[in-house]
PDB file of C-alpha atoms in Angstrom:
ATOM      1  CA  UNK A   1       4.529  30.632   7.902  1.00  0.00           C
ATOM      2  CA  UNK A   2       5.086  29.578  11.514  1.00  0.00           C
ATOM      3  CA  UNK A   3       8.577  28.179  11.950  1.00  0.00           C
ATOM      4  CA  UNK A   4      10.370  26.343  14.752  1.00  0.00           C
ATOM      5  CA  UNK A   5      10.069  29.096  17.422  1.00  0.00           C
ATOM      6  CA  UNK A   6       6.340  29.507  16.814  1.00  0.00           C
ATOM      7  CA  UNK A   7       5.758  25.740  16.843  1.00  0.00           C
ATOM      8  CA  UNK A   8       7.745  25.415  20.076  1.00  0.00           C
ATOM      9  CA  UNK A   9       5.720  28.217  21.682  1.00  0.00           C
ATOM     10  CA  UNK A  10       2.480  26.471  20.765  1.00  0.00           C
ATOM     11  CA  UNK A  11       3.855  23.152  22.008  1.00  0.00           C
ATOM     12  CA  UNK A  12       4.704  24.663  25.378  1.00  0.00           C
ATOM     13  CA  UNK A  13       1.183  26.011  25.670  1.00  0.00           C
ATOM     14  CA  UNK A  14      -0.218  22.573  24.895  1.00  0.00           C
ATOM     15  CA  UNK A  15       2.081  20.975  27.433  1.00  0.00           C
ATOM     16  CA  UNK A  16       0.905  23.391  30.110  1.00  0.00           C
ATOM     17  CA  UNK A  17      -2.817  23.284  29.331  1.00  0.00           C
ATOM     18  CA  UNK A  18      -3.657  20.058  27.523  1.00  0.00           C
ATOM     19  CA  UNK A  19      -1.170  17.451  28.737  1.00  0.00           C
ATOM     20  CA  UNK A  20      -3.011  15.223  31.202  1.00  0.00           C
ATOM     21  CA  UNK A  21      -6.422  16.099  29.782  1.00  0.00           C
ATOM     22  CA  UNK A  22      -8.719  13.558  28.134  1.00  0.00           C
ATOM     23  CA  UNK A  23     -10.257  14.202  24.717  1.00  0.00           C
ATOM     24  CA  UNK A  24     -14.003  13.711  25.148  1.00  0.00           C
ATOM     25  CA  UNK A  25     -14.808  14.141  21.467  1.00  0.00           C
ATOM     26  CA  UNK A  26     -13.234  15.430  18.282  1.00  0.00           C
ATOM     27  CA  UNK A  27     -14.883  16.603  15.089  1.00  0.00           C
ATOM     28  CA  UNK A  28     -13.363  17.641  11.760  1.00  0.00           C
ATOM     29  CA  UNK A  29     -15.488  19.875   9.559  1.00  0.00           C
ATOM     30  CA  UNK A  30     -12.657  20.899   7.242  1.00  0.00           C
ATOM     31  CA  UNK A  31     -11.758  17.887   5.136  1.00  0.00           C
ATOM     32  CA  UNK A  32      -8.559  19.466   3.806  1.00  0.00           C
ATOM     33  CA  UNK A  33      -7.226  19.919   7.362  1.00  0.00           C
ATOM     34  CA  UNK A  34      -7.372  16.148   7.974  1.00  0.00           C
ATOM     35  CA  UNK A  35      -6.534  15.132   4.402  1.00  0.00           C
ATOM     36  CA  UNK A  36      -4.286  12.213   5.368  1.00  0.00           C
ATOM     37  CA  UNK A  37      -7.395  10.392   6.593  1.00  0.00           C
ATOM     38  CA  UNK A  38      -9.695   9.007   3.908  1.00  0.00           C
ATOM     39  CA  UNK A  39     -12.594   9.346   6.352  1.00  0.00           C
ATOM     40  CA  UNK A  40     -12.568  12.630   8.350  1.00  0.00           C
ATOM     41  CA  UNK A  41     -14.539  10.898  11.093  1.00  0.00           C
ATOM     42  CA  UNK A  42     -11.528   8.687  11.778  1.00  0.00           C
ATOM     43  CA  UNK A  43      -9.854  11.542  13.653  1.00  0.00           C
ATOM     44  CA  UNK A  44     -12.675  11.692  16.182  1.00  0.00           C
ATOM     45  CA  UNK A  45     -12.848   7.924  16.574  1.00  0.00           C
ATOM     46  CA  UNK A  46      -9.123   7.615  17.228  1.00  0.00           C
ATOM     47  CA  UNK A  47      -8.928  10.555  19.654  1.00  0.00           C
ATOM     48  CA  UNK A  48     -12.149  10.242  21.685  1.00  0.00           C
ATOM     49  CA  UNK A  49     -11.664   8.847  25.157  1.00  0.00           C
ATOM     50  CA  UNK A  50      -7.885   9.089  25.135  1.00  0.00           C
ATOM     51  CA  UNK A  51      -5.659  11.237  27.304  1.00  0.00           C
ATOM     52  CA  UNK A  52      -2.792  13.426  26.156  1.00  0.00           C
ATOM     53  CA  UNK A  53       0.237  12.217  28.122  1.00  0.00           C
ATOM     54  CA  UNK A  54       2.844  14.595  26.726  1.00  0.00           C
ATOM     55  CA  UNK A  55       4.006  16.727  23.835  1.00  0.00           C
ATOM     56  CA  UNK A  56       7.116  17.077  21.730  1.00  0.00           C
ATOM     57  CA  UNK A  57       8.178  18.834  18.553  1.00  0.00           C
ATOM     58  CA  UNK A  58      10.153  17.964  15.438  1.00  0.00           C
ATOM     59  CA  UNK A  59      11.009  21.017  13.372  1.00  0.00           C
ATOM     60  CA  UNK A  60       7.678  22.681  12.567  1.00  0.00           C
ATOM     61  CA  UNK A  61       5.628  19.621  13.578  1.00  0.00           C
ATOM     62  CA  UNK A  62       3.950  19.433  16.995  1.00  0.00           C
ATOM     63  CA  UNK A  63       3.261  15.961  18.390  1.00  0.00           C
ATOM     64  CA  UNK A  64       0.749  15.205  21.170  1.00  0.00           C
ATOM     65  CA  UNK A  65       1.350  11.705  22.520  1.00  0.00           C
ATOM     66  CA  UNK A  66      -1.785   9.819  23.599  1.00  0.00           C
ATOM     67  CA  UNK A  67      -2.246   7.122  26.228  1.00  0.00           C
ATOM     68  CA  UNK A  68      -3.186   4.786  23.371  1.00  0.00           C
ATOM     69  CA  UNK A  69       0.443   5.117  22.155  1.00  0.00           C
ATOM     70  CA  UNK A  70      -0.889   6.872  19.079  1.00  0.00           C
ATOM     71  CA  UNK A  71       0.128  10.433  18.297  1.00  0.00           C
ATOM     72  CA  UNK A  72      -1.759  13.500  17.147  1.00  0.00           C
ATOM     73  CA  UNK A  73       0.529  15.369  14.749  1.00  0.00           C
ATOM     74  CA  UNK A  74      -0.084  19.036  13.961  1.00  0.00           C
ATOM     75  CA  UNK A  75       1.508  21.229  11.303  1.00  0.00           C
ATOM     76  CA  UNK A  76       0.365  24.852  11.295  1.00  0.00           C
ATOM     77  CA  UNK A  77       1.091  25.398   7.602  1.00  0.00           C
ATOM     78  CA  UNK A  78       0.965  29.054   6.553  1.00  0.00           C
ATOM     79  CA  UNK A  79      -1.905  30.366   8.660  1.00  0.00           C
ATOM     80  CA  UNK A  80      -2.858  27.645  11.139  1.00  0.00           C
ATOM     81  CA  UNK A  81      -3.542  28.357  14.790  1.00  0.00           C
ATOM     82  CA  UNK A  82      -4.338  26.177  17.781  1.00  0.00           C
ATOM     83  CA  UNK A  83      -6.764  28.088  19.982  1.00  0.00           C
ATOM     84  CA  UNK A  84      -7.874  27.101  23.484  1.00  0.00           C
ATOM     85  CA  UNK A  85     -11.413  28.317  24.247  1.00  0.00           C
ATOM     86  CA  UNK A  86     -13.608  28.379  27.335  1.00  0.00           C
ATOM     87  CA  UNK A  87     -17.000  26.619  26.962  1.00  0.00           C
ATOM     88  CA  UNK A  88     -18.878  29.903  26.537  1.00  0.00           C
ATOM     89  CA  UNK A  89     -16.567  31.366  23.854  1.00  0.00           C
ATOM     90  CA  UNK A  90     -17.639  31.440  20.220  1.00  0.00           C
ATOM     91  CA  UNK A  91     -15.277  29.639  17.828  1.00  0.00           C
ATOM     92  CA  UNK A  92     -13.621  31.926  15.281  1.00  0.00           C
ATOM     93  CA  UNK A  93     -14.119  31.691  11.539  1.00  0.00           C
ATOM     94  CA  UNK A  94     -12.143  29.047   9.680  1.00  0.00           C
ATOM     95  CA  UNK A  95     -12.324  26.552  12.555  1.00  0.00           C
ATOM     96  CA  UNK A  96     -11.810  23.164  10.905  1.00  0.00           C
ATOM     97  CA  UNK A  97     -11.176  20.777  13.814  1.00  0.00           C
ATOM     98  CA  UNK A  98     -12.602  20.899  17.363  1.00  0.00           C
ATOM     99  CA  UNK A  99     -11.375  18.824  20.295  1.00  0.00           C
ATOM    100  CA  UNK A 100     -13.565  18.898  23.409  1.00  0.00           C
ATOM    101  CA  UNK A 101     -11.539  18.278  26.572  1.00  0.00           C
ATOM    102  CA  UNK A 102     -12.640  16.770  29.864  1.00  0.00           C
ATOM    103  CA  UNK A 103     -12.616  20.178  31.580  1.00  0.00           C
ATOM    104  CA  UNK A 104     -15.162  21.441  28.992  1.00  0.00           C
ATOM    105  CA  UNK A 105     -12.646  23.661  27.238  1.00  0.00           C
ATOM    106  CA  UNK A 106     -12.149  23.214  23.500  1.00  0.00           C
ATOM    107  CA  UNK A 107      -8.963  23.081  21.486  1.00  0.00           C
ATOM    108  CA  UNK A 108      -9.583  24.376  17.967  1.00  0.00           C
ATOM    109  CA  UNK A 109      -7.559  24.157  14.795  1.00  0.00           C
ATOM    110  CA  UNK A 110      -8.173  27.377  12.881  1.00  0.00           C
ATOM    111  CA  UNK A 111      -6.664  27.775   9.436  1.00  0.00           C
ATOM    112  CA  UNK A 112      -7.904  30.344   6.890  1.00  0.00           C
ATOM    113  CA  UNK A 113      -5.609  29.183   4.075  1.00  0.00           C
ATOM    114  CA  UNK A 114      -5.937  25.439   4.855  1.00  0.00           C
ATOM    115  CA  UNK A 115      -2.309  24.542   4.195  1.00  0.00           C
ATOM    116  CA  UNK A 116      -1.940  23.176   7.724  1.00  0.00           C
ATOM    117  CA  UNK A 117      -3.029  19.743   8.846  1.00  0.00           C
ATOM    118  CA  UNK A 118      -3.742  17.370  11.714  1.00  0.00           C
ATOM    119  CA  UNK A 119      -3.530  13.600  11.630  1.00  0.00           C
ATOM    120  CA  UNK A 120      -3.481  10.698  14.045  1.00  0.00           C
ATOM    121  CA  UNK A 121      -0.819   8.097  13.469  1.00  0.00           C
ATOM    122  CA  UNK A 122       0.330   4.785  14.870  1.00  0.00           C
ATOM    123  CA  UNK A 123       3.304   4.607  17.237  1.00  0.00           C
ATOM    124  CA  UNK A 124       6.747   4.060  15.699  1.00  0.00           C
ATOM    125  CA  UNK A 125       9.028   1.158  16.422  1.00  0.00           C
ATOM    126  CA  UNK A 126      11.061   1.561  19.643  1.00  0.00           C
ATOM    127  CA  UNK A 127      13.760   4.180  19.148  1.00  0.00           C
ATOM    128  CA  UNK A 128      12.409   5.218  15.748  1.00  0.00           C
ATOM    129  CA  UNK A 129      10.752   8.422  14.551  1.00  0.00           C
ATOM    130  CA  UNK A 130       7.156   8.584  13.373  1.00  0.00           C
ATOM    131  CA  UNK A 131       7.098   7.393   9.776  1.00  0.00           C
ATOM    132  CA  UNK A 132       5.527  10.668   8.600  1.00  0.00           C
ATOM    133  CA  UNK A 133       8.402  12.685  10.112  1.00  0.00           C
ATOM    134  CA  UNK A 134      11.300  10.389   9.221  1.00  0.00           C
ATOM    135  CA  UNK A 135      12.229  12.535   6.214  1.00  0.00           C
ATOM    136  CA  UNK A 136      13.131  15.535   8.376  1.00  0.00           C
ATOM    137  CA  UNK A 137      16.696  16.582   9.068  1.00  0.00           C
ATOM    138  CA  UNK A 138      18.095  17.301  12.496  1.00  0.00           C
ATOM    139  CA  UNK A 139      16.259  19.603  14.875  1.00  0.00           C
ATOM    140  CA  UNK A 140      18.639  22.457  15.781  1.00  0.00           C
ATOM    141  CA  UNK A 141      17.325  22.801  19.349  1.00  0.00           C
ATOM    142  CA  UNK A 142      16.641  19.150  20.150  1.00  0.00           C
ATOM    143  CA  UNK A 143      19.312  17.055  18.433  1.00  0.00           C
ATOM    144  CA  UNK A 144      22.959  16.843  19.389  1.00  0.00           C
ATOM    145  CA  UNK A 145      24.584  18.162  16.256  1.00  0.00           C
ATOM    146  CA  UNK A 146      27.516  20.211  17.485  1.00  0.00           C
ATOM    147  CA  UNK A 147      29.629  22.775  15.605  1.00  0.00           C
ATOM    148  CA  UNK A 148      32.152  20.246  14.292  1.00  0.00           C
ATOM    149  CA  UNK A 149      29.500  17.858  12.976  1.00  0.00           C
ATOM    150  CA  UNK A 150      27.533  20.769  11.517  1.00  0.00           C
ATOM    151  CA  UNK A 151      30.651  21.994   9.687  1.00  0.00           C
ATOM    152  CA  UNK A 152      31.231  18.496   8.332  1.00  0.00           C
ATOM    153  CA  UNK A 153      27.683  18.303   6.993  1.00  0.00           C
ATOM    154  CA  UNK A 154      28.005  21.726   5.372  1.00  0.00           C
ATOM    155  CA  UNK A 155      31.253  20.803   3.634  1.00  0.00           C
ATOM    156  CA  UNK A 156      29.587  17.807   2.037  1.00  0.00           C
ATOM    157  CA  UNK A 157      27.046  19.945   0.217  1.00  0.00           C
ATOM    158  CA  UNK A 158      27.372  22.627  -2.471  1.00  0.00           C
ATOM    159  CA  UNK A 159      24.210  24.655  -1.911  1.00  0.00           C
ATOM    160  CA  UNK A 160      23.451  28.311  -1.226  1.00  0.00           C
ATOM    161  CA  UNK A 161      23.314  28.882   2.523  1.00  0.00           C
ATOM    162  CA  UNK A 162      19.742  30.158   2.635  1.00  0.00           C
ATOM    163  CA  UNK A 163      18.490  27.295   0.486  1.00  0.00           C
ATOM    164  CA  UNK A 164      20.254  24.791   2.716  1.00  0.00           C
ATOM    165  CA  UNK A 165      18.957  26.300   5.964  1.00  0.00           C
ATOM    166  CA  UNK A 166      15.421  26.117   4.565  1.00  0.00           C
ATOM    167  CA  UNK A 167      15.806  22.538   3.327  1.00  0.00           C
ATOM    168  CA  UNK A 168      13.728  20.567   5.835  1.00  0.00           C
ATOM    169  CA  UNK A 169      15.601  17.381   4.937  1.00  0.00           C
ATOM    170  CA  UNK A 170      18.850  18.987   6.072  1.00  0.00           C
ATOM    171  CA  UNK A 171      17.693  20.907   9.144  1.00  0.00           C
ATOM    172  CA  UNK A 172      14.101  20.907  10.381  1.00  0.00           C
ATOM    173  CA  UNK A 173      12.168  24.008  11.359  1.00  0.00           C
ATOM    174  CA  UNK A 174      13.858  26.987   9.693  1.00  0.00           C
ATOM    175  CA  UNK A 175      11.972  29.045   7.112  1.00  0.00           C
ATOM    176  CA  UNK A 176      12.218  32.439   5.463  1.00  0.00           C
ATOM    177  CA  UNK A 177      12.214  34.579   8.607  1.00  0.00           C
ATOM    178  CA  UNK A 178      14.826  32.787  10.651  1.00  0.00           C
ATOM    179  CA  UNK A 179      17.149  31.905   7.771  1.00  0.00           C
ATOM    180  CA  UNK A 180      17.578  35.656   7.152  1.00  0.00           C
ATOM    181  CA  UNK A 181      18.035  36.399  10.852  1.00  0.00           C
ATOM    182  CA  UNK A 182      20.519  33.552  11.319  1.00  0.00           C
ATOM    183  CA  UNK A 183      22.618  34.550   8.316  1.00  0.00           C
ATOM    184  CA  UNK A 184      22.753  38.155   9.483  1.00  0.00           C
ATOM    185  CA  UNK A 185      23.852  37.063  12.951  1.00  0.00           C
ATOM    186  CA  UNK A 186      26.579  34.935  11.353  1.00  0.00           C
ATOM    187  CA  UNK A 187      27.652  37.726   8.970  1.00  0.00           C
ATOM    188  CA  UNK A 188      27.127  35.528   5.912  1.00  0.00           C
ATOM    189  CA  UNK A 189      25.317  36.211   2.644  1.00  0.00           C
ATOM    190  CA  UNK A 190      22.409  34.049   1.584  1.00  0.00           C
ATOM    191  CA  UNK A 191      24.104  33.079  -1.691  1.00  0.00           C
ATOM    192  CA  UNK A 192      27.382  31.844  -0.239  1.00  0.00           C
ATOM    193  CA  UNK A 193      27.738  28.123  -0.882  1.00  0.00           C
ATOM    194  CA  UNK A 194      27.945  25.709   2.010  1.00  0.00           C
ATOM    195  CA  UNK A 195      31.148  24.019   0.864  1.00  0.00           C
ATOM    196  CA  UNK A 196      32.948  27.374   0.611  1.00  0.00           C
ATOM    197  CA  UNK A 197      32.804  28.263   4.295  1.00  0.00           C
ATOM    198  CA  UNK A 198      35.903  28.254   6.438  1.00  0.00           C
ATOM    199  CA  UNK A 199      35.828  26.276   9.661  1.00  0.00           C
ATOM    200  CA  UNK A 200      35.342  29.460  11.766  1.00  0.00           C
ATOM    201  CA  UNK A 201      32.508  30.598   9.472  1.00  0.00           C
ATOM    202  CA  UNK A 202      30.761  27.235   9.760  1.00  0.00           C
ATOM    203  CA  UNK A 203      31.045  27.337  13.547  1.00  0.00           C
ATOM    204  CA  UNK A 204      29.752  30.912  13.561  1.00  0.00           C
ATOM    205  CA  UNK A 205      26.755  29.837  11.500  1.00  0.00           C
ATOM    206  CA  UNK A 206      26.009  26.999  13.938  1.00  0.00           C
ATOM    207  CA  UNK A 207      26.237  29.379  16.893  1.00  0.00           C
ATOM    208  CA  UNK A 208      24.005  31.961  15.159  1.00  0.00           C
ATOM    209  CA  UNK A 209      21.428  29.289  14.314  1.00  0.00           C
ATOM    210  CA  UNK A 210      21.114  27.984  17.858  1.00  0.00           C
ATOM    211  CA  UNK A 211      21.268  31.408  19.522  1.00  0.00           C
ATOM    212  CA  UNK A 212      18.746  33.049  17.171  1.00  0.00           C
ATOM    213  CA  UNK A 213      16.218  30.246  17.521  1.00  0.00           C
ATOM    214  CA  UNK A 214      16.564  30.152  21.308  1.00  0.00           C
ATOM    215  CA  UNK A 215      16.055  33.906  21.549  1.00  0.00           C
ATOM    216  CA  UNK A 216      13.015  33.713  19.297  1.00  0.00           C
ATOM    217  CA  UNK A 217      11.505  31.013  21.518  1.00  0.00           C
ATOM    218  CA  UNK A 218      12.178  33.149  24.597  1.00  0.00           C
ATOM    219  CA  UNK A 219      10.137  35.933  22.975  1.00  0.00           C
ATOM    220  CA  UNK A 220       7.408  33.483  21.908  1.00  0.00           C
ATOM    221  CA  UNK A 221       8.014  33.674  18.176  1.00  0.00           C
ATOM    222  CA  UNK A 222       7.324  36.296  15.529  1.00  0.00           C
ATOM    223  CA  UNK A 223       3.909  37.683  14.596  1.00  0.00           C
ATOM    224  CA  UNK A 224       4.017  39.625  11.336  1.00  0.00           C
ATOM    225  CA  UNK A 225       1.648  42.293  10.031  1.00  0.00           C
ATOM    226  CA  UNK A 226      -0.999  39.733   9.038  1.00  0.00           C
ATOM    227  CA  UNK A 227      -1.182  38.601  12.701  1.00  0.00           C
ATOM    228  CA  UNK A 228      -1.762  35.017  11.551  1.00  0.00           C
ATOM    229  CA  UNK A 229       0.538  33.535  14.162  1.00  0.00           C
ATOM    230  CA  UNK A 230      -0.704  33.580  17.766  1.00  0.00           C
ATOM    231  CA  UNK A 231      -0.194  31.177  20.654  1.00  0.00           C
ATOM    232  CA  UNK A 232      -2.968  28.972  22.075  1.00  0.00           C
ATOM    233  CA  UNK A 233      -4.188  31.881  24.234  1.00  0.00           C
ATOM    234  CA  UNK A 234      -4.521  34.173  21.213  1.00  0.00           C
ATOM    235  CA  UNK A 235      -1.472  36.242  22.171  1.00  0.00           C
ATOM    236  CA  UNK A 236       0.950  37.301  19.397  1.00  0.00           C
ATOM    237  CA  UNK A 237       4.682  36.777  19.607  1.00  0.00           C
ATOM    238  CA  UNK A 238       7.179  39.557  20.264  1.00  0.00           C
ATOM    239  CA  UNK A 239      10.373  38.541  18.481  1.00  0.00           C
ATOM    240  CA  UNK A 240       9.420  40.555  15.394  1.00  0.00           C
ATOM    241  CA  UNK A 241      10.313  43.634  17.440  1.00  0.00           C
ATOM    242  CA  UNK A 242      13.871  42.290  17.576  1.00  0.00           C
ATOM    243  CA  UNK A 243      14.280  41.345  13.928  1.00  0.00           C
ATOM    244  CA  UNK A 244      17.559  42.688  12.653  1.00  0.00           C
ATOM    245  CA  UNK A 245      16.945  42.357   8.914  1.00  0.00           C
ATOM    246  CA  UNK A 246      13.728  40.479   8.153  1.00  0.00           C
ATOM    247  CA  UNK A 247      10.988  42.902   7.056  1.00  0.00           C
ATOM    248  CA  UNK A 248      13.304  45.925   7.489  1.00  0.00           C
ATOM    249  CA  UNK A 249      14.111  46.828   3.871  1.00  0.00           C
ATOM    250  CA  UNK A 250      15.369  50.413   3.615  1.00  0.00           C
ATOM    251  CA  UNK A 251      15.752  50.805   7.364  1.00  0.00           C
ATOM    252  CA  UNK A 252      19.163  51.287   9.009  1.00  0.00           C
ATOM    253  CA  UNK A 253      21.064  48.121   9.800  1.00  0.00           C
ATOM    254  CA  UNK A 254      21.152  47.666  13.569  1.00  0.00           C
ATOM    255  CA  UNK A 255      24.857  46.868  13.328  1.00  0.00           C
ATOM    256  CA  UNK A 256      26.392  49.259  10.789  1.00  0.00           C
ATOM    257  CA  UNK A 257      23.655  51.826  10.080  1.00  0.00           C
ATOM    258  CA  UNK A 258      23.559  51.178   6.346  1.00  0.00           C
ATOM    259  CA  UNK A 259      20.256  50.355   4.625  1.00  0.00           C
ATOM    260  CA  UNK A 260      18.916  46.821   4.815  1.00  0.00           C
ATOM    261  CA  UNK A 261      18.263  45.462   1.330  1.00  0.00           C
ATOM    262  CA  UNK A 262      15.502  43.230   0.015  1.00  0.00           C
ATOM    263  CA  UNK A 263      15.623  41.044  -3.042  1.00  0.00           C
ATOM    264  CA  UNK A 264      13.515  38.294  -4.538  1.00  0.00           C
ATOM    265  CA  UNK A 265      14.950  34.815  -4.188  1.00  0.00           C
ATOM    266  CA  UNK A 266      13.094  31.691  -5.329  1.00  0.00           C
ATOM    267  CA  UNK A 267       9.800  33.580  -5.173  1.00  0.00           C
ATOM    268  CA  UNK A 268      10.461  34.834  -1.647  1.00  0.00           C
ATOM    269  CA  UNK A 269      11.783  38.025  -0.120  1.00  0.00           C
ATOM    270  CA  UNK A 270      15.314  37.897   1.252  1.00  0.00           C
ATOM    271  CA  UNK A 271      16.514  40.608   3.620  1.00  0.00           C
ATOM    272  CA  UNK A 272      20.192  41.251   4.306  1.00  0.00           C
ATOM    273  CA  UNK A 273      22.806  43.897   4.978  1.00  0.00           C
ATOM    274  CA  UNK A 274      25.366  44.077   2.148  1.00  0.00           C
ATOM    275  CA  UNK A 275      27.891  45.712   4.477  1.00  0.00           C
ATOM    276  CA  UNK A 276      27.693  43.206   7.341  1.00  0.00           C
ATOM    277  CA  UNK A 277      27.175  39.991   5.390  1.00  0.00           C
ATOM    278  CA  UNK A 278      29.957  38.633   3.195  1.00  0.00           C
TER     279      UNK A 278
END
């Protein structure tokens, strides 16, 4: 599933290519992809004729702000892609939403597994978050939650570290890939509890979280073997080449040389080094 670095990479592509462009028309052929709207045609009616004036991101959600003060919100789900096509290009299979832009290019929402979604929503009150995103925790790259505040929030919870990092109500944008990479960088096991960390360990976890996510954004996210994640140009990410534990079961740890282990946790795979993570 695309996580914060992949969503940020897509957002940057949208900012570069779509911000300032007017949506000439929009059509949704996949009802599940626009499921928050009772009438799929509402998406086209609310987008047509309006210009994208900017983009932002909250965790895994991408927000395109319109000149109507409405917002187009996009969540890529497990297999969603935003693809920018020239007029002569054929749309790929599983295209569920098509936005025609004023330069004749098309922005497509492609999603084979249909867990992703798009919706248009009204503007929030001044200084408030969109109502649909208000449940999310802090964004580790956008919000000012420093090491001391992060340590305080950890100490108030008694939850396994991986579960807490993946709890979108606590911190927005981290999933299975980056929770494993962050915990390895911090030298902490996934099953340590948040209230049991020392102050230096909590600060180390904060530093690992911010540094890992920033590095992943620099390398345009991670594309795994299924190649589901690509940016708006169809180019895969490169951070998977720098994974230190995720997807590397049985391979030598890049730090100590011992074998990386994999176990099942809450129906997911967890990768870690038993020597380097305590």
